[in-house]
mmCIF file with all atom_site columns, C-alpha atoms in Angstrom:
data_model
loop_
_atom_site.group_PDB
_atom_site.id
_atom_site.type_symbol
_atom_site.label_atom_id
_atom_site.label_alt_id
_atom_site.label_comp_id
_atom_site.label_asym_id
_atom_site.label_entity_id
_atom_site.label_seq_id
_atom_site.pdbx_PDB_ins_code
_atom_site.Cartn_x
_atom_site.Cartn_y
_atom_site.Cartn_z
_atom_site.occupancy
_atom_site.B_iso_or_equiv
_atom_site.pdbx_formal_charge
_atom_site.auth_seq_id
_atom_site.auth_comp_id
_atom_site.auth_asym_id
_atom_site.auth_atom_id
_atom_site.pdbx_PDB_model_num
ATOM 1   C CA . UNK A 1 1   ? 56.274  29.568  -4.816 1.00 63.00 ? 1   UNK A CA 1
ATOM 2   C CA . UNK A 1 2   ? 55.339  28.203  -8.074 1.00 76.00 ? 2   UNK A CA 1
ATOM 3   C CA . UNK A 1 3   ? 51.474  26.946  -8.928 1.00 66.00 ? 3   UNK A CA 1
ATOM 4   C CA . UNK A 1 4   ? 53.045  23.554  -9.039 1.00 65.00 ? 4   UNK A CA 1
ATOM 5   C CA . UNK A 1 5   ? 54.324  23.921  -5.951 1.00 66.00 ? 5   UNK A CA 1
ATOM 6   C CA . UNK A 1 6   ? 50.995  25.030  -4.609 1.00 71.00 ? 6   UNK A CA 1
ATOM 7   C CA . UNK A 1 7   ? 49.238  22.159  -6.239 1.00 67.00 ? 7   UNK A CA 1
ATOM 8   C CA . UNK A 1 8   ? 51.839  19.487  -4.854 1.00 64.00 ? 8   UNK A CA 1
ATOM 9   C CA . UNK A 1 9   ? 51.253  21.443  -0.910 1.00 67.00 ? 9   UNK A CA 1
ATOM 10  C CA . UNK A 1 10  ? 47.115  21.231  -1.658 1.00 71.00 ? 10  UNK A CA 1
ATOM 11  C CA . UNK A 1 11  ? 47.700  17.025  -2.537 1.00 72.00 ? 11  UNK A CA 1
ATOM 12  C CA . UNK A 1 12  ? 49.872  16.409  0.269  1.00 69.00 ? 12  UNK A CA 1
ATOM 13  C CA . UNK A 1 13  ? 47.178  18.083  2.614  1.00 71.00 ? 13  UNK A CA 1
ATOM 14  C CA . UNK A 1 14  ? 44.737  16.294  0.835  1.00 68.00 ? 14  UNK A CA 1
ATOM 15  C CA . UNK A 1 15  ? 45.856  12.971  2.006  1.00 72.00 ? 15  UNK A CA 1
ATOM 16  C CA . UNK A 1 16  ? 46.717  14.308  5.230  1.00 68.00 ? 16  UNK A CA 1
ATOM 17  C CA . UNK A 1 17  ? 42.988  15.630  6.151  1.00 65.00 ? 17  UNK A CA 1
ATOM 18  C CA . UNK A 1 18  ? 41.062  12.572  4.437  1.00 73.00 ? 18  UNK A CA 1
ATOM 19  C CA . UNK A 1 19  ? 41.346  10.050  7.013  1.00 74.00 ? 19  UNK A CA 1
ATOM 20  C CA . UNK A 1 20  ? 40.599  13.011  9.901  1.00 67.00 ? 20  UNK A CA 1
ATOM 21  C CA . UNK A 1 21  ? 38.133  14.061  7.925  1.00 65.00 ? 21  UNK A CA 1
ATOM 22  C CA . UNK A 1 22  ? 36.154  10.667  7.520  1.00 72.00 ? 22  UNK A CA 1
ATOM 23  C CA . UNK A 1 23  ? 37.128  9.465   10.811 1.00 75.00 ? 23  UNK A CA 1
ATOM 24  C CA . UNK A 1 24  ? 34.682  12.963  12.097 1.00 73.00 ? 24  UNK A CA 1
ATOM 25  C CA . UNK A 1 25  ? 32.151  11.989  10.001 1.00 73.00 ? 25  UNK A CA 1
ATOM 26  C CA . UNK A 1 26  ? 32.039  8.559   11.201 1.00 77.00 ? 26  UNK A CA 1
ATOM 27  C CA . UNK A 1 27  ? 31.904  9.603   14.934 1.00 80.00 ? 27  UNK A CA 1
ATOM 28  C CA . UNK A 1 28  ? 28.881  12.148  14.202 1.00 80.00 ? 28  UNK A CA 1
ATOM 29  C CA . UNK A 1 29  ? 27.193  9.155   12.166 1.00 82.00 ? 29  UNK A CA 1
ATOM 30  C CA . UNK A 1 30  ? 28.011  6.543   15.571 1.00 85.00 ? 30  UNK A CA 1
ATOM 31  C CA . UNK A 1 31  ? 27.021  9.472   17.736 1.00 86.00 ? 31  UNK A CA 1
ATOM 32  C CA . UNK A 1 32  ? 23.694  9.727   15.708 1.00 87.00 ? 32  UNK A CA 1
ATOM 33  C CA . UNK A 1 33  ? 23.047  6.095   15.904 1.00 89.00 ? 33  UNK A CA 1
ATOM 34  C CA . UNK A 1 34  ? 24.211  6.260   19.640 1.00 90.00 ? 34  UNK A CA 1
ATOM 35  C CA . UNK A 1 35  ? 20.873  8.855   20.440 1.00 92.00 ? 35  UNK A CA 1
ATOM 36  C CA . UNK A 1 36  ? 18.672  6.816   18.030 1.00 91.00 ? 36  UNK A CA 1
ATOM 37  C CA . UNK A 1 37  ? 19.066  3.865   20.310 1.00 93.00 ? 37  UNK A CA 1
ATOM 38  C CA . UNK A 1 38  ? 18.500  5.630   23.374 1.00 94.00 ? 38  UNK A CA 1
ATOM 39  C CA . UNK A 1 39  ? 16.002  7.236   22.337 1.00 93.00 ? 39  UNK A CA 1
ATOM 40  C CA . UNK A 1 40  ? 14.290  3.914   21.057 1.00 94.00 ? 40  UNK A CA 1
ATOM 41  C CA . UNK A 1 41  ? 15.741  2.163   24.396 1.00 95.00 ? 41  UNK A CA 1
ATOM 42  C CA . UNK A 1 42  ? 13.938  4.840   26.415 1.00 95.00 ? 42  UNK A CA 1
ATOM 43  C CA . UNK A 1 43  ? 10.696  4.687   24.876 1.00 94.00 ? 43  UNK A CA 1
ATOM 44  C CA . UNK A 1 44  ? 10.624  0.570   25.548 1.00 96.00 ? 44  UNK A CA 1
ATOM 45  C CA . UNK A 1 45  ? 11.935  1.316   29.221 1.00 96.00 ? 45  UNK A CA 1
ATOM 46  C CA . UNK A 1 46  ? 8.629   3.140   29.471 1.00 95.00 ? 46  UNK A CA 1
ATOM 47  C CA . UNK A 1 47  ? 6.162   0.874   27.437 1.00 96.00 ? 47  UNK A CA 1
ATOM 48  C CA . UNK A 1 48  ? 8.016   -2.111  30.180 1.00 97.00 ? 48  UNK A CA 1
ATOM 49  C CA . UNK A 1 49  ? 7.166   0.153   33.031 1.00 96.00 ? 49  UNK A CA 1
ATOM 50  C CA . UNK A 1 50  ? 3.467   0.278   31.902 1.00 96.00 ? 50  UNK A CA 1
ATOM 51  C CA . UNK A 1 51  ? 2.952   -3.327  31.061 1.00 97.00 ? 51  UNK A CA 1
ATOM 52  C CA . UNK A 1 52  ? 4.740   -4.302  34.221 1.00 96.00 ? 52  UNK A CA 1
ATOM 53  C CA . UNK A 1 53  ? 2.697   -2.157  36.372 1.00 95.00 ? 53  UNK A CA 1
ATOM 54  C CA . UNK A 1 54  ? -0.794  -3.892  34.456 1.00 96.00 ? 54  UNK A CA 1
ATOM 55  C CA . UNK A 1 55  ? 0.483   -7.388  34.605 1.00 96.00 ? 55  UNK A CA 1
ATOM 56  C CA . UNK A 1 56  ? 1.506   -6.924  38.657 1.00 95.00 ? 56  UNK A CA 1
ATOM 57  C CA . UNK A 1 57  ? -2.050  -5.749  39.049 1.00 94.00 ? 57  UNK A CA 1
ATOM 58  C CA . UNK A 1 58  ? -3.699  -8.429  37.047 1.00 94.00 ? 58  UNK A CA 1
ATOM 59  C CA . UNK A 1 59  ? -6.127  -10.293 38.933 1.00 91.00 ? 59  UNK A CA 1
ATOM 60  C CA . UNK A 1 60  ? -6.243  -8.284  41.963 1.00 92.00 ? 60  UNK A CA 1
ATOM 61  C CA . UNK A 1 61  ? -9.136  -8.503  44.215 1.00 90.00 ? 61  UNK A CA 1
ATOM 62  C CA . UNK A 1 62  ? -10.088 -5.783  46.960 1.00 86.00 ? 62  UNK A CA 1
ATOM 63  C CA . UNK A 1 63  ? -11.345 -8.080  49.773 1.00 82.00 ? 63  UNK A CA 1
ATOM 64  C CA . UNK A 1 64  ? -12.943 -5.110  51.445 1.00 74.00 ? 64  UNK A CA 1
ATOM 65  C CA . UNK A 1 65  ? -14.940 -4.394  48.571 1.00 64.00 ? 65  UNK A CA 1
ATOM 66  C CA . UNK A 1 66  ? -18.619 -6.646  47.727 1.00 51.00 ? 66  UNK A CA 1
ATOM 67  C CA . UNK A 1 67  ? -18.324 -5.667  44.456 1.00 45.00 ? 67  UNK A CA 1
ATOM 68  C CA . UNK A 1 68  ? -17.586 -9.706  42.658 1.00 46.00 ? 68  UNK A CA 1
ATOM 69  C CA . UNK A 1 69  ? -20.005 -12.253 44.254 1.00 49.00 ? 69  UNK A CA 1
ATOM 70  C CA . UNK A 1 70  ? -18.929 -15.564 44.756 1.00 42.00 ? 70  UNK A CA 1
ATOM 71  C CA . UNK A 1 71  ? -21.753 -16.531 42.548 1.00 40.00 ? 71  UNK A CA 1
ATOM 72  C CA . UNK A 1 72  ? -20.389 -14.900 39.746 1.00 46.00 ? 72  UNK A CA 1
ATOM 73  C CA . UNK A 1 73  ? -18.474 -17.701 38.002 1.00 37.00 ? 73  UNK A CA 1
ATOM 74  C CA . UNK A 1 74  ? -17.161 -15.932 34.774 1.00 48.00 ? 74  UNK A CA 1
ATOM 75  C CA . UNK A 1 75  ? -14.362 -14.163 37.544 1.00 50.00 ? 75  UNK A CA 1
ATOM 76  C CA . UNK A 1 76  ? -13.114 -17.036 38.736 1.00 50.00 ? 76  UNK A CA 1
ATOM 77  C CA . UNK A 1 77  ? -11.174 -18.233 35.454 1.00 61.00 ? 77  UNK A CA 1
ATOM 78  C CA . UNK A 1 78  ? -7.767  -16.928 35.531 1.00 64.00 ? 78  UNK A CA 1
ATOM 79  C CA . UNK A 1 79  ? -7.870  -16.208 31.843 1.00 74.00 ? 79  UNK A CA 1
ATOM 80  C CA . UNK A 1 80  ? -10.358 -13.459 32.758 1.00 85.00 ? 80  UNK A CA 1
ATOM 81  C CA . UNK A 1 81  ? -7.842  -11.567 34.255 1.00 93.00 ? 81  UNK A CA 1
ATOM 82  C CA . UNK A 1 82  ? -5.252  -11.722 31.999 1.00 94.00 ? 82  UNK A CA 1
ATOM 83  C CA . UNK A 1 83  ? -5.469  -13.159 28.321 1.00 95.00 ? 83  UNK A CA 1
ATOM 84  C CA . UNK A 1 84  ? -2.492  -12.744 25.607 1.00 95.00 ? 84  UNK A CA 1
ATOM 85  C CA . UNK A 1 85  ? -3.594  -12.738 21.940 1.00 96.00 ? 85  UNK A CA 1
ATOM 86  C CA . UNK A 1 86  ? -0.921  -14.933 19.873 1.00 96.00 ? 86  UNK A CA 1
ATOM 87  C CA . UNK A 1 87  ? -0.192  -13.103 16.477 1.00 95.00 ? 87  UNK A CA 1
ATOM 88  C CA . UNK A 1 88  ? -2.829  -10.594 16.389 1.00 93.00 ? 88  UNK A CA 1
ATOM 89  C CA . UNK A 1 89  ? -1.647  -7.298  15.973 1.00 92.00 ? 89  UNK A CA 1
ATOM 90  C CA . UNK A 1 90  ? 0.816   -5.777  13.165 1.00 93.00 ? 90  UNK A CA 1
ATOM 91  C CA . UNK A 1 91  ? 3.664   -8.453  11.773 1.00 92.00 ? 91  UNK A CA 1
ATOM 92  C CA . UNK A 1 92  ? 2.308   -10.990 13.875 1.00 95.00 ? 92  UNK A CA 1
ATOM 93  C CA . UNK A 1 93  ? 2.487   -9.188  17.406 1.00 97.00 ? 93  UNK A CA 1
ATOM 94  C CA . UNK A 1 94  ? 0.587   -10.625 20.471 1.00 97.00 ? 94  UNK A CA 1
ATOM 95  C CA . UNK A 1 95  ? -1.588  -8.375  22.302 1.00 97.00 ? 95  UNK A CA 1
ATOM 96  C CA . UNK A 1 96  ? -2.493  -8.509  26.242 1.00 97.00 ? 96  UNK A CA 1
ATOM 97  C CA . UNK A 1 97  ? -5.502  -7.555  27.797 1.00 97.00 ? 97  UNK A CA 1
ATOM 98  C CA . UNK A 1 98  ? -5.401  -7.312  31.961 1.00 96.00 ? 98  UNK A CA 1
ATOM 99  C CA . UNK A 1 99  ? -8.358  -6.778  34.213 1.00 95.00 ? 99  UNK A CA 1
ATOM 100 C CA . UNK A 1 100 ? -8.447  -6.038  37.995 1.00 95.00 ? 100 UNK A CA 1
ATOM 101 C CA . UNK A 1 101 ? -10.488 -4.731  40.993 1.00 94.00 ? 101 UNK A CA 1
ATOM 102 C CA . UNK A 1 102 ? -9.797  -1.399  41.860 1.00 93.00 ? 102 UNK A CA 1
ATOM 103 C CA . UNK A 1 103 ? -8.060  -1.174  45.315 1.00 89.00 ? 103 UNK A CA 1
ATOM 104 C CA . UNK A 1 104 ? -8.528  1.153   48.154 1.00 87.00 ? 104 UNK A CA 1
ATOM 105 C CA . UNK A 1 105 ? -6.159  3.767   47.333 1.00 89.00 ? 105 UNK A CA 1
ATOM 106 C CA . UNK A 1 106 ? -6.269  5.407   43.628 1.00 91.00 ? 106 UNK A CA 1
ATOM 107 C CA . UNK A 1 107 ? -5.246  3.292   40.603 1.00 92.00 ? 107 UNK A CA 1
ATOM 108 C CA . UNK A 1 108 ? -4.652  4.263   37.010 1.00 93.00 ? 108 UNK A CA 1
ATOM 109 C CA . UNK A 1 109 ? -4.808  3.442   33.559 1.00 92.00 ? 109 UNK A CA 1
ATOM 110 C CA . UNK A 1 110 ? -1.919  3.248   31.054 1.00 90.00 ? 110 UNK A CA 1
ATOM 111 C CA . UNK A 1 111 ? -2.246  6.765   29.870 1.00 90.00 ? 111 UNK A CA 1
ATOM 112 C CA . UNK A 1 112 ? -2.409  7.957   33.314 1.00 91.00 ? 112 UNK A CA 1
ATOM 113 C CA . UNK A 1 113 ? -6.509  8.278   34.122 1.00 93.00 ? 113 UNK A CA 1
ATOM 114 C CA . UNK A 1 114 ? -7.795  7.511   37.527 1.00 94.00 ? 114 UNK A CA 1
ATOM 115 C CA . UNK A 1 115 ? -9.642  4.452   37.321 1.00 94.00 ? 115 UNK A CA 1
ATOM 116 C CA . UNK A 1 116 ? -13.074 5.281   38.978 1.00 93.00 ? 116 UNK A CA 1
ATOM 117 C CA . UNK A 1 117 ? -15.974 3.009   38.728 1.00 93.00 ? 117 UNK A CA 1
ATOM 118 C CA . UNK A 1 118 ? -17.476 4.612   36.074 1.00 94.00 ? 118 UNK A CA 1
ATOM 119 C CA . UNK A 1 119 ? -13.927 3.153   34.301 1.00 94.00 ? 119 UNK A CA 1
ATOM 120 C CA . UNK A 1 120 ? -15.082 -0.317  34.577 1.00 94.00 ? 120 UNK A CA 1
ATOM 121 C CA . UNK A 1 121 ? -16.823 -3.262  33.390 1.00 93.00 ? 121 UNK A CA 1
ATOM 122 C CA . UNK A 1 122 ? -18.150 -5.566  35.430 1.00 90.00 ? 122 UNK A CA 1
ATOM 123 C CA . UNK A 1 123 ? -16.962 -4.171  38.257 1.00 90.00 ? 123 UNK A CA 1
ATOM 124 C CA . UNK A 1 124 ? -13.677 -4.459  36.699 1.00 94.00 ? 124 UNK A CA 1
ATOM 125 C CA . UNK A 1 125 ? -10.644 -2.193  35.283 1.00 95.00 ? 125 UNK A CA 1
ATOM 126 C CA . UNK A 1 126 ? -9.265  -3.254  32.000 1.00 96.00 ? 126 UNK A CA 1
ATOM 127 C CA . UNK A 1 127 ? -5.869  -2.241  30.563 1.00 96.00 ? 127 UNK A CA 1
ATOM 128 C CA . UNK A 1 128 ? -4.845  -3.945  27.141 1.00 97.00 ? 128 UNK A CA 1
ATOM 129 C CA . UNK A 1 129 ? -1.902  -3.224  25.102 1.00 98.00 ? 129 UNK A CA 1
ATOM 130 C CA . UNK A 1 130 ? -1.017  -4.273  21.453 1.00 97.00 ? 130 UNK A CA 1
ATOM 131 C CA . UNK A 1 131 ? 0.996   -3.369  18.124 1.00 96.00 ? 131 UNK A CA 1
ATOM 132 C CA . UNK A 1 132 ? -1.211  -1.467  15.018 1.00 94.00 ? 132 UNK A CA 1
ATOM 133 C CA . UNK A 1 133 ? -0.190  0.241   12.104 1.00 90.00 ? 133 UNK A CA 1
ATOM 134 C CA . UNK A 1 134 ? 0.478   4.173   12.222 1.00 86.00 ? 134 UNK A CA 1
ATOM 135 C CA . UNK A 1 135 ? -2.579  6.025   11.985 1.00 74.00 ? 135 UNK A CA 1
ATOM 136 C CA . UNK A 1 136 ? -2.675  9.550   10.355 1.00 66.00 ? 136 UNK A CA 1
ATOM 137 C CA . UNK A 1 137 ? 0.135   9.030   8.216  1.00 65.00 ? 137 UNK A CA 1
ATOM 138 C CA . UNK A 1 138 ? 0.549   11.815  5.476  1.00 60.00 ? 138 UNK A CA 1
ATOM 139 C CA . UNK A 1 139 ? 1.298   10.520  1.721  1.00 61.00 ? 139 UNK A CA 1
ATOM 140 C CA . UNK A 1 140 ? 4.713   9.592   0.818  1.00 57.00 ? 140 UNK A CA 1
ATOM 141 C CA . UNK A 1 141 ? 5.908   9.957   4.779  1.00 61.00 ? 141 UNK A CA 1
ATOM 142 C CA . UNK A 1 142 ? 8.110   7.101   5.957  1.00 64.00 ? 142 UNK A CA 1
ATOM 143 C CA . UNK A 1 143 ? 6.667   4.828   8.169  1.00 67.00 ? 143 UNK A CA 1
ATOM 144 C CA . UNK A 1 144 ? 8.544   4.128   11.564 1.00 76.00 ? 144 UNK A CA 1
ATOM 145 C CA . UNK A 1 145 ? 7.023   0.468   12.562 1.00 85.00 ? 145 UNK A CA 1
ATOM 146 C CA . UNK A 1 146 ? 4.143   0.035   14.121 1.00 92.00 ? 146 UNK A CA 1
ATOM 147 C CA . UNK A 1 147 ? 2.383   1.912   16.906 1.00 95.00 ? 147 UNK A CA 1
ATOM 148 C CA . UNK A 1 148 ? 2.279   0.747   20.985 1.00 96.00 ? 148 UNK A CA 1
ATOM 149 C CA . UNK A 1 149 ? -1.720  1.054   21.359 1.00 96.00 ? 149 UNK A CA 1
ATOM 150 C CA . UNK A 1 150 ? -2.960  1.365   24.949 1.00 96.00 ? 150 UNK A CA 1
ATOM 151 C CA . UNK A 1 151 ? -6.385  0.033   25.902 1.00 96.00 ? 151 UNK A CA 1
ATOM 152 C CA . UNK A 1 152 ? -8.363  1.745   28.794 1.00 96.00 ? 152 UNK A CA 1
ATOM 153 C CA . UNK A 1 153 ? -12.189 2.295   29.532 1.00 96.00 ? 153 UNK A CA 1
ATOM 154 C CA . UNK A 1 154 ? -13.865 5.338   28.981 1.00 95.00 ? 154 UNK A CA 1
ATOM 155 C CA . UNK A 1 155 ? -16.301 7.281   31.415 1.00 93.00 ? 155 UNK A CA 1
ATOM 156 C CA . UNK A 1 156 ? -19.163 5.272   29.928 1.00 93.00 ? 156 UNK A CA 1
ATOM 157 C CA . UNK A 1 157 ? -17.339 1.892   29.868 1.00 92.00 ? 157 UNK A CA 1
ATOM 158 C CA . UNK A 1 158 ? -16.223 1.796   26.486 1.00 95.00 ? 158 UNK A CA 1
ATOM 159 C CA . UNK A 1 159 ? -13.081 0.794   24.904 1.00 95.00 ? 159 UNK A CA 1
ATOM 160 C CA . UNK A 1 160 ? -10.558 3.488   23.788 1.00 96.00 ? 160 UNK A CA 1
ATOM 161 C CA . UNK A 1 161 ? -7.615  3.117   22.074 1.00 95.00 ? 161 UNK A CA 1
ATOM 162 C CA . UNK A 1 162 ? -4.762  5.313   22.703 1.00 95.00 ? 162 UNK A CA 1
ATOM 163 C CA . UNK A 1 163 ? -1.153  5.727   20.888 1.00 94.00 ? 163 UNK A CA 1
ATOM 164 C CA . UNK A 1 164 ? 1.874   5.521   23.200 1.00 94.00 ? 164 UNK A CA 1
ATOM 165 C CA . UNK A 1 165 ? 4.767   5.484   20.868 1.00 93.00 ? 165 UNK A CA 1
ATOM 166 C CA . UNK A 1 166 ? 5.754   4.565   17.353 1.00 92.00 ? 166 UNK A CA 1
ATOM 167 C CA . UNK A 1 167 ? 9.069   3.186   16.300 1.00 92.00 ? 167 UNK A CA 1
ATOM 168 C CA . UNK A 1 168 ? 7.299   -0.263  17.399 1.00 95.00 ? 168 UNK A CA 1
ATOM 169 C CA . UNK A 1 169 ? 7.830   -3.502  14.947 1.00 93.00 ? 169 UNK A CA 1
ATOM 170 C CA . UNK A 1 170 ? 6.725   -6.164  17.566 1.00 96.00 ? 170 UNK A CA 1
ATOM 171 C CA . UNK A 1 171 ? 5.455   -7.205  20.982 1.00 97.00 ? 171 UNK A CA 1
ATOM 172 C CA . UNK A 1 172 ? 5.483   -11.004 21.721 1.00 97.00 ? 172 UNK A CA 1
ATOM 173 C CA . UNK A 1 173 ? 4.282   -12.137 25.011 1.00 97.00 ? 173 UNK A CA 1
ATOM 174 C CA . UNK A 1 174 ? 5.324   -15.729 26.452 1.00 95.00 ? 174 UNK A CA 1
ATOM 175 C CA . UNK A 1 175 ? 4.440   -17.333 29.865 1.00 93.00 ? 175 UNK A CA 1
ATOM 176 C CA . UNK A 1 176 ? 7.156   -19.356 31.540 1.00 91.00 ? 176 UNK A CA 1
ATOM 177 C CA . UNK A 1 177 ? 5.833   -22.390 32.365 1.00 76.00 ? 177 UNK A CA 1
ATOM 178 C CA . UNK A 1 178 ? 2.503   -22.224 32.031 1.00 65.00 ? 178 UNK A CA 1
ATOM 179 C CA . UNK A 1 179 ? 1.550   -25.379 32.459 1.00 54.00 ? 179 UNK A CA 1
ATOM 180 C CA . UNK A 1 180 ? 2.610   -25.668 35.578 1.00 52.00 ? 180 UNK A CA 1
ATOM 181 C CA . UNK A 1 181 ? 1.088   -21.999 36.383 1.00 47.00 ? 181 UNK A CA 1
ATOM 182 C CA . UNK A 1 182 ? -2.474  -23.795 34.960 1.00 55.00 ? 182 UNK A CA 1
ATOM 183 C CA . UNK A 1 183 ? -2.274  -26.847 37.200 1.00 57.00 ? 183 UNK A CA 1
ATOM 184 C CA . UNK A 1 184 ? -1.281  -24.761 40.710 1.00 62.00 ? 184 UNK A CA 1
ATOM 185 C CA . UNK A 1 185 ? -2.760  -21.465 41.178 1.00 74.00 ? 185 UNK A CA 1
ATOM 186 C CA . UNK A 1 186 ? 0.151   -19.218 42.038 1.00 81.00 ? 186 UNK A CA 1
ATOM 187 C CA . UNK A 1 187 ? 1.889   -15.529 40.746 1.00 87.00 ? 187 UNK A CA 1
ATOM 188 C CA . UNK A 1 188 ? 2.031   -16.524 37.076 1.00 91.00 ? 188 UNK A CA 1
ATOM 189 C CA . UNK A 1 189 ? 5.524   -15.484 35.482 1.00 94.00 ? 189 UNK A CA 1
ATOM 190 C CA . UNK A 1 190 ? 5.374   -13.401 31.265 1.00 96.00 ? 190 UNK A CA 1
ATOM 191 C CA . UNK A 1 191 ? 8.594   -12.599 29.154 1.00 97.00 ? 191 UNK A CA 1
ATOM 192 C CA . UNK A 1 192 ? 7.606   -9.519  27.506 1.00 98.00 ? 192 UNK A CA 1
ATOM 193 C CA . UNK A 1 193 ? 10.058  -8.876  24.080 1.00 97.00 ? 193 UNK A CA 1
ATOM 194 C CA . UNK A 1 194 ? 9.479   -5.643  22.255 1.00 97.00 ? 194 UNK A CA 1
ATOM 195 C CA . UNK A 1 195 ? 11.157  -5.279  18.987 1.00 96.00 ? 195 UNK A CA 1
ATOM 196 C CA . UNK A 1 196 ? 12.002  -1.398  18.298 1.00 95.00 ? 196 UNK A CA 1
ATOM 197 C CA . UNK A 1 197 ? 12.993  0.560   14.999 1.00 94.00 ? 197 UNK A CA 1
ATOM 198 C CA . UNK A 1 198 ? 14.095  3.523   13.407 1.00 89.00 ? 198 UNK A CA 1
ATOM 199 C CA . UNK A 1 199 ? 12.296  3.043   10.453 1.00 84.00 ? 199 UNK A CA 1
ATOM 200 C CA . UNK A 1 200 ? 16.140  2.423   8.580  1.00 84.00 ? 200 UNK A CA 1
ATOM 201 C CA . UNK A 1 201 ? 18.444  0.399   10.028 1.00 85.00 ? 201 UNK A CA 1
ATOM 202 C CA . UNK A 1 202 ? 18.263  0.889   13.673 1.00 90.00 ? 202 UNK A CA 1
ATOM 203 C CA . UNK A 1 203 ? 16.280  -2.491  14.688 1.00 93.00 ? 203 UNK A CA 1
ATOM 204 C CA . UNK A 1 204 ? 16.405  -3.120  18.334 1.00 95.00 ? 204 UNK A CA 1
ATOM 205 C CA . UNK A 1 205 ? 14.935  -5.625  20.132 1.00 96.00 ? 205 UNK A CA 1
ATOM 206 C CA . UNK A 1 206 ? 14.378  -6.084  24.280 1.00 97.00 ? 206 UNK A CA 1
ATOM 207 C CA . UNK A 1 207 ? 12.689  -7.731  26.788 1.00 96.00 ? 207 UNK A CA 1
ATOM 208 C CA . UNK A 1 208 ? 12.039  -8.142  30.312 1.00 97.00 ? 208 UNK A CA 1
ATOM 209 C CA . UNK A 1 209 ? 10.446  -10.307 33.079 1.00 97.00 ? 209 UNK A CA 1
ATOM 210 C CA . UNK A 1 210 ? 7.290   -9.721  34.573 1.00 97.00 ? 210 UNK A CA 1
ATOM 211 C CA . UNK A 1 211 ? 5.104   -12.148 37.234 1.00 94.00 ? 211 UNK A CA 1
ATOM 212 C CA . UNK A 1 212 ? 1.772   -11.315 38.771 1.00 93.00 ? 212 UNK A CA 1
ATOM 213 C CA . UNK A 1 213 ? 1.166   -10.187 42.865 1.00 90.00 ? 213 UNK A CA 1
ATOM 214 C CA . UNK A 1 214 ? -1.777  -11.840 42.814 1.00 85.00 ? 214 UNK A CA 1
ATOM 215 C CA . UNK A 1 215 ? -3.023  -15.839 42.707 1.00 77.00 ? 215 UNK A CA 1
ATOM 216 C CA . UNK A 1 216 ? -4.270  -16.679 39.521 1.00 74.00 ? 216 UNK A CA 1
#
């Protein structure tokens, strides 16, 4: 076999291997994408779960429990149990702040703390959730959206923020008619959209439906 001969065989598998070549690479690069998304899909499946769980329980009043007087006006507004900030978090995200009675069995926050009564204000729980920039982010690191903050009280009563996930670029929060929820007191119905990234091109964006147990 001559080197031209050689050189003709290494061109002719050349061509041959190219498009099996790049059509591998392009199924590790859709495979990539593929656990990107459910990754980001997973992480929204589980900041859905938590807001669902806060708006069900917005509102909620033990009726065994002494612990709101009927006097007590400021409770009887049903935008004290549930209030959604319009563009006030990062890139214009609402936030959503729920507050509730603790029942008679054991409730918790959104980062998993029983809710005792030391956990309250007022007499009442509050669980808020909104969109802020990244904290502790090193020099030159990419940034991957925003952050999913969860709002709790402490064991003195106090606000405290805690991160859920990153990879977050939005939360909006919309009431289905909300008039009509305003004039009749009823279960009051909330599209809740999150907007999830990769930081790159991965931009994913979801939402479900959640309505209140409780007449507000």
């Amino acid at each position: 076999m001559t080197l031209l001969e050689c050189l003709v065989g290494i061109a002719l598998c050349a061509l041959l291997l190219n498009p099996l070549l790049k059509t591998s690479a392009d199924l590790v690069i859709k495979q990539i994408e593929y656990e990107k998304t459910q990754s980001l899909v997973s992480e929204a499946d589980r900041g859905f779960e938590l807001i669902g769980r806060a708006i069900r329980m917005a509102g909620y009043r033990n009726i065994q429990s002494q612990s709101l007087p009927t006097k007590n006006v400021k409770h009887s507004s049903s935008n004290t149990f549930i209030e959604v900030s319009k563009k006030s978090g990062f890139r214009g995200s609402d936030s959503l702040t729920i507050r509730h009675e603790l029942s008679s069995g054991i409730d918790f926050d959104c980062i998993g703390n029983v809710i005792t009564k030391e956990r309250t204000k007022n007499q009442l729980a509050l669980q808020g959730f909104l969109v802020d920039h990244q904290a502790a982010i090193s020099k030159g690191q990419r940034v991957n959206g925003g952050s999913l903050i969860c709002q709790s009280l402490d064991r003195q009563g106090r606000i405290q923020n805690t991160t859920l996930m990153n990879g977050v670029n939005g939360l909006f929060i919309e009431e289905i008619n909300s008039s009509q929820s305003q004039a009749v007191k009823g279960p009051r119905l909330f599209k809740v959209k999150l907007q999830m990234t990769d930081g790159t091109k991965l931009n994913i964006e979801l939402e479900r439906m959640f309505s209140t147990r409780n007449f507000l």
